[in-house]
Amino acid sequence: MVKNILIDVNSLVPYLMTGKTTGIGRTTLELIESLSNLDKDLPFDITLYSQNMKGIGAKSLNTPFESTHFYVPNREPYNKILASTPIKEWFTQYDLMHIPHNFGYVYKPERTLVTLHDALFMRIEEKAFNHKQMRDQVPLLMKKCKGIITCSEASKRDIVETMQIDPKKIDVVYWGVKHEVFYLVPDKENIAQLLSNALGIRTPYFLSVSCNAERKNTHQLLTAYLKLCQKNPKNDLVLVWGNPPAFIVQMIENSGYKHRVHFVSNISDEQLALLYNGATAMVFPSSYEGFGLPILEAMACGCPAVTCKNSSLTEVGGDAAIYLESSGSEHIFEQLANFENELYDSQELKQKTIHQASKFNWAHTALSYIEIYQKHLELL
């Protein structure tokens, strides 16, 4: 009898509703699409599971997989009730359930595989997230579940150290990059025209892809850039940031350089690829990442990536990224000035970044997941 894997795709519901998603939702989407695009017969069946009252779920995805939808609110009280009885087991008859978004309430943890993206909540306290609840709940599931997948060796070390998990229980699989979307466009004049027409952005500029998480240190980048503005730099600053906090907006308003800083949001992957292609450099001064997709996407477009030497970032950046001594504004300022003064060989950087990005692809990620599924289904 063919065994069945149930993959929880509830992190994709925002994408299915709006076309936009978070980093975790994005990696889940890419994984599902990559599994469905593999030109091979899978040695097991896959069923995609979703849950909400609107009926928005996996059936909306263009995949060859079966889908199951529960018309139950996807909220904690209801999920706890579902996890207290074998309802999913009765209706879906799965042999292995995969939760690709860090945590879920489950009835059978011993039949559950979890993708835990990082142990950030065990290392850092951020106002934007309920880290206490994660610290209370996630380690318990990690100890009981059948297996764990994470996206970097750094994350694996953190999970082992902070949750006292047997390292043999954890598999590391890197995320990929969509090379058909994120690639070098050599015609820079065309890129400049497209950016101007589509987003009102004119080159040259430094780029940052951020959010309101404090660890992203975008305020340090902004401080460094506003200092650079005193020297009348060639490069503007473009921030892909949908909802910057009030103090950031105020910093820019008070600086006298508001015309040099541009916010863009709600953009497509294709527009993001244009921004990477047009940027002098992409600056990502994060204090902690489970992986670091913006670095990889930028490098795939031939854009130099400036980042920090911590957590997973050196695994993604390899010897192609430019590493800051720290995420402080003084070190960011030094690197911005280096690019302003053209101290780097742009052609050499371009070649190194594209080569590093070529090591990551979603097909390889999907094949690695299939092997792990087979291991836990005892098919190997």
PDB file of N, CA and C in Angstrom, residues 11-12 15-16 21 23-35 61 178 269 362:
ATOM      1  N   SER A  11       0.353  28.177   5.965  1.00  0.00           N
ATOM      2  CA  SER A  11       1.158  29.404   5.834  1.00  0.00           C
ATOM      3  C   SER A  11       1.010  30.033   4.453  1.00  0.00           C
ATOM      4  N   LEU A  12       0.389  29.308   3.499  1.00  0.00           N
ATOM      5  CA  LEU A  12       0.186  29.843   2.154  1.00  0.00           C
ATOM      6  C   LEU A  12      -1.136  30.577   1.988  1.00  0.00           C
ATOM      7  N   TYR A  15      -0.949  34.192   0.952  1.00  0.00           N
ATOM      8  CA  TYR A  15      -0.564  34.294  -0.455  1.00  0.00           C
ATOM      9  C   TYR A  15      -1.757  34.029  -1.372  1.00  0.00           C
ATOM     10  N   LEU A  16      -2.534  33.027  -1.043  1.00  0.00           N
ATOM     11  CA  LEU A  16      -3.686  32.680  -1.878  1.00  0.00           C
ATOM     12  C   LEU A  16      -4.763  33.761  -1.828  1.00  0.00           C
ATOM     13  N   THR A  21       3.178  37.079   0.612  1.00  0.00           N
ATOM     14  CA  THR A  21       3.402  36.125   1.681  1.00  0.00           C
ATOM     15  C   THR A  21       4.654  36.477   2.461  1.00  0.00           C
ATOM     16  N   GLY A  23       8.294  35.224   4.608  1.00  0.00           N
ATOM     17  CA  GLY A  23       9.414  34.379   4.234  1.00  0.00           C
ATOM     18  C   GLY A  23       9.103  32.904   4.395  1.00  0.00           C
ATOM     19  N   ILE A  24       8.441  32.540   5.499  1.00  0.00           N
ATOM     20  CA  ILE A  24       8.106  31.141   5.736  1.00  0.00           C
ATOM     21  C   ILE A  24       7.078  30.660   4.713  1.00  0.00           C
ATOM     22  N   GLY A  25       6.060  31.473   4.452  1.00  0.00           N
ATOM     23  CA  GLY A  25       5.078  31.116   3.436  1.00  0.00           C
ATOM     24  C   GLY A  25       5.726  30.984   2.072  1.00  0.00           C
ATOM     25  N   ARG A  26       6.685  31.840   1.808  1.00  0.00           N
ATOM     26  CA  ARG A  26       7.360  31.822   0.501  1.00  0.00           C
ATOM     27  C   ARG A  26       8.147  30.533   0.308  1.00  0.00           C
ATOM     28  N   THR A  27       8.882  30.121   1.338  1.00  0.00           N
ATOM     29  CA  THR A  27       9.663  28.889   1.199  1.00  0.00           C
ATOM     30  C   THR A  27       8.746  27.677   1.098  1.00  0.00           C
ATOM     31  N   THR A  28       7.610  27.698   1.791  1.00  0.00           N
ATOM     32  CA  THR A  28       6.655  26.598   1.677  1.00  0.00           C
ATOM     33  C   THR A  28       6.101  26.520   0.253  1.00  0.00           C
ATOM     34  N   LEU A  29       5.765  27.673  -0.307  1.00  0.00           N
ATOM     35  CA  LEU A  29       5.253  27.716  -1.680  1.00  0.00           C
ATOM     36  C   LEU A  29       6.289  27.173  -2.661  1.00  0.00           C
ATOM     37  N   GLU A  30       7.531  27.617  -2.522  1.00  0.00           N
ATOM     38  CA  GLU A  30       8.578  27.169  -3.436  1.00  0.00           C
ATOM     39  C   GLU A  30       8.816  25.663  -3.301  1.00  0.00           C
ATOM     40  N   LEU A  31       8.762  25.168  -2.075  1.00  0.00           N
ATOM     41  CA  LEU A  31       8.954  23.738  -1.861  1.00  0.00           C
ATOM     42  C   LEU A  31       7.844  22.927  -2.525  1.00  0.00           C
ATOM     43  N   ILE A  32       6.588  23.337  -2.324  1.00  0.00           N
ATOM     44  CA  ILE A  32       5.456  22.622  -2.925  1.00  0.00           C
ATOM     45  C   ILE A  32       5.549  22.660  -4.448  1.00  0.00           C
ATOM     46  N   GLU A  33       5.850  23.837  -5.002  1.00  0.00           N
ATOM     47  CA  GLU A  33       5.963  23.955  -6.457  1.00  0.00           C
ATOM     48  C   GLU A  33       7.113  23.105  -6.991  1.00  0.00           C
ATOM     49  N   SER A  34       8.231  23.077  -6.258  1.00  0.00           N
ATOM     50  CA  SER A  34       9.390  22.308  -6.713  1.00  0.00           C
ATOM     51  C   SER A  34       9.117  20.816  -6.642  1.00  0.00           C
ATOM     52  N   LEU A  35       8.415  20.371  -5.605  1.00  0.00           N
ATOM     53  CA  LEU A  35       8.032  18.962  -5.523  1.00  0.00           C
ATOM     54  C   LEU A  35       7.113  18.579  -6.684  1.00  0.00           C
ATOM     55  N   LEU A  61      -3.968  25.797  -5.491  1.00  0.00           N
ATOM     56  CA  LEU A  61      -2.625  25.683  -6.037  1.00  0.00           C
ATOM     57  C   LEU A  61      -2.629  24.768  -7.251  1.00  0.00           C
ATOM     58  N   LYS A 178      14.910  31.058  -7.156  1.00  0.00           N
ATOM     59  CA  LYS A 178      14.256  30.890  -8.458  1.00  0.00           C
ATOM     60  C   LYS A 178      15.115  31.554  -9.531  1.00  0.00           C
ATOM     61  N   ASP A 269       7.896  39.514  -7.440  1.00  0.00           N
ATOM     62  CA  ASP A 269       9.249  38.968  -7.512  1.00  0.00           C
ATOM     63  C   ASP A 269       9.994  39.539  -8.712  1.00  0.00           C
ATOM     64  N   TRP A 362      16.054  25.164  -6.142  1.00  0.00           N
ATOM     65  CA  TRP A 362      14.895  24.550  -5.514  1.00  0.00           C
ATOM     66  C   TRP A 362      14.722  23.087  -5.889  1.00  0.00           C
TER      67      TRP A 362
END
